[in-house]
mmCIF file of N, CA and C in Angstrom:
data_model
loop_
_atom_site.group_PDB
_atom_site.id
_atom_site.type_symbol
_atom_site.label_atom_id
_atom_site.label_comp_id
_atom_site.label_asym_id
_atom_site.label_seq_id
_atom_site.Cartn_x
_atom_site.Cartn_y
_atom_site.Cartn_z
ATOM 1 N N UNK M 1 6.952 -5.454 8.624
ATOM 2 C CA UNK M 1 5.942 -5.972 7.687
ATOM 3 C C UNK M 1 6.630 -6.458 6.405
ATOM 4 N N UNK M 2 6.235 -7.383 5.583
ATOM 5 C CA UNK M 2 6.932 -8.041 4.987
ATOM 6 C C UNK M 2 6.451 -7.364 3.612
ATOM 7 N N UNK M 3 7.367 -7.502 2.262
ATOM 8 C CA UNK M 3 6.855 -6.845 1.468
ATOM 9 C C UNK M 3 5.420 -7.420 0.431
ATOM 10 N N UNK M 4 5.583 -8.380 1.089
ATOM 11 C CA UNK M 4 4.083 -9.677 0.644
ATOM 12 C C UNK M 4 2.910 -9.377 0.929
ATOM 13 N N UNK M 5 3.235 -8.607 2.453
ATOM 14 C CA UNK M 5 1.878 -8.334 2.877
ATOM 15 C C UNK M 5 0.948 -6.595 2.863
ATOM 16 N N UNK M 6 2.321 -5.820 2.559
ATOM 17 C CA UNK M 6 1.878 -4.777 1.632
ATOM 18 C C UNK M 6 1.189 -4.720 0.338
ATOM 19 N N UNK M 7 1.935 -5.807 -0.430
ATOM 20 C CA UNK M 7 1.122 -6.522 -1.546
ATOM 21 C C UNK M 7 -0.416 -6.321 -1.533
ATOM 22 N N UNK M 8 -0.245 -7.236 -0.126
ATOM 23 C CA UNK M 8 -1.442 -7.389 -0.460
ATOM 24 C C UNK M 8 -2.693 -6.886 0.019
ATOM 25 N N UNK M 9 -1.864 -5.871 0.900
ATOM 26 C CA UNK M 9 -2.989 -4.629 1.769
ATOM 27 C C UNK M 9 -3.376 -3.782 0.632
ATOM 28 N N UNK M 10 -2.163 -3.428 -0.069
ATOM 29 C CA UNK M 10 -2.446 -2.327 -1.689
ATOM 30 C C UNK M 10 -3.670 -3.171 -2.215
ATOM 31 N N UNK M 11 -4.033 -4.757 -2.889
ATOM 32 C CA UNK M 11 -4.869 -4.962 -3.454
ATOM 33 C C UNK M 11 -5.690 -4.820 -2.732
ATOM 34 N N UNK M 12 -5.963 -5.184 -1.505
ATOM 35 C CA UNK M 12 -7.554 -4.539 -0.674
ATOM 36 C C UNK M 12 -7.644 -3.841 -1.045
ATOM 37 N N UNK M 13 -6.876 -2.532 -0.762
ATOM 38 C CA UNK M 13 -7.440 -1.238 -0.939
ATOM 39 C C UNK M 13 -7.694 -0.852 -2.067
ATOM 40 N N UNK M 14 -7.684 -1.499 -3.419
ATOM 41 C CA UNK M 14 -7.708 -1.302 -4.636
ATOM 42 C C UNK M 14 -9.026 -2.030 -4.438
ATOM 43 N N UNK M 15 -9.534 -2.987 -4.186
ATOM 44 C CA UNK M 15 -10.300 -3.978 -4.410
ATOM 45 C C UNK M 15 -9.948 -5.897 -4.688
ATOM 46 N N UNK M 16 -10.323 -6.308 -4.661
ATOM 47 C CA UNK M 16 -9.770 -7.739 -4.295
ATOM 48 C C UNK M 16 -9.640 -8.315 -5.682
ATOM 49 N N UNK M 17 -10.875 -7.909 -6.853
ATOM 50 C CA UNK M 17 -10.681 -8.021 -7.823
ATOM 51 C C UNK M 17 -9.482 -8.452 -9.303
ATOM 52 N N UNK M 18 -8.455 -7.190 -7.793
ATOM 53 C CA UNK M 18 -7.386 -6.950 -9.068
ATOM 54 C C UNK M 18 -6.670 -8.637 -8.702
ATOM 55 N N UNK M 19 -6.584 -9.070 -7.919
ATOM 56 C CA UNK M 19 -6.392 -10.425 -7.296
ATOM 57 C C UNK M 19 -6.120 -11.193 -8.411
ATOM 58 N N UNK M 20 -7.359 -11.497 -8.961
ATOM 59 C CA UNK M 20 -7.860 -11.619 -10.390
ATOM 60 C C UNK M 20 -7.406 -11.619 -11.881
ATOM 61 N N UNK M 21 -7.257 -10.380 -11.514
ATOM 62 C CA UNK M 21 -6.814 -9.501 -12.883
ATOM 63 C C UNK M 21 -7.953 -8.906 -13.478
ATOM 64 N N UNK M 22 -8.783 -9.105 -12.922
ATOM 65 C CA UNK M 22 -10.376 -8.610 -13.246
ATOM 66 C C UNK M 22 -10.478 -6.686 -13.241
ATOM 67 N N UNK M 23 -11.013 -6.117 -13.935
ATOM 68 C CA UNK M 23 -10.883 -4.825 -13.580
ATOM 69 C C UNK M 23 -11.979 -4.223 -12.790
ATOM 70 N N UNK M 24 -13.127 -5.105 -12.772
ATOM 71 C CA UNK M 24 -14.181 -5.079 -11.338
ATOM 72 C C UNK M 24 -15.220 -4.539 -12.427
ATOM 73 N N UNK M 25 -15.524 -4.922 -13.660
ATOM 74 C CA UNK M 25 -16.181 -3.886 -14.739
ATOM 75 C C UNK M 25 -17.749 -4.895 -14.833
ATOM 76 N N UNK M 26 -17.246 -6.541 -14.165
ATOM 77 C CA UNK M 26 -18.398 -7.358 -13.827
ATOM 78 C C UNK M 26 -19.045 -7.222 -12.936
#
């Protein structure tokens, strides 16, 4: 697995938001 796509499994699991930079507070 590439380290890109850990990336970007961590932001799922955080929420997609952080994607963003949004803190999901909208």
């Amino acid at each position: 697995m590439k380290a890109a796509e850990l990336f970007v499994r961590c932001l799922e699991n955080e929420g997609v938001e952080y994607i963003f930079g949004i803190p999901g507070e909208e």
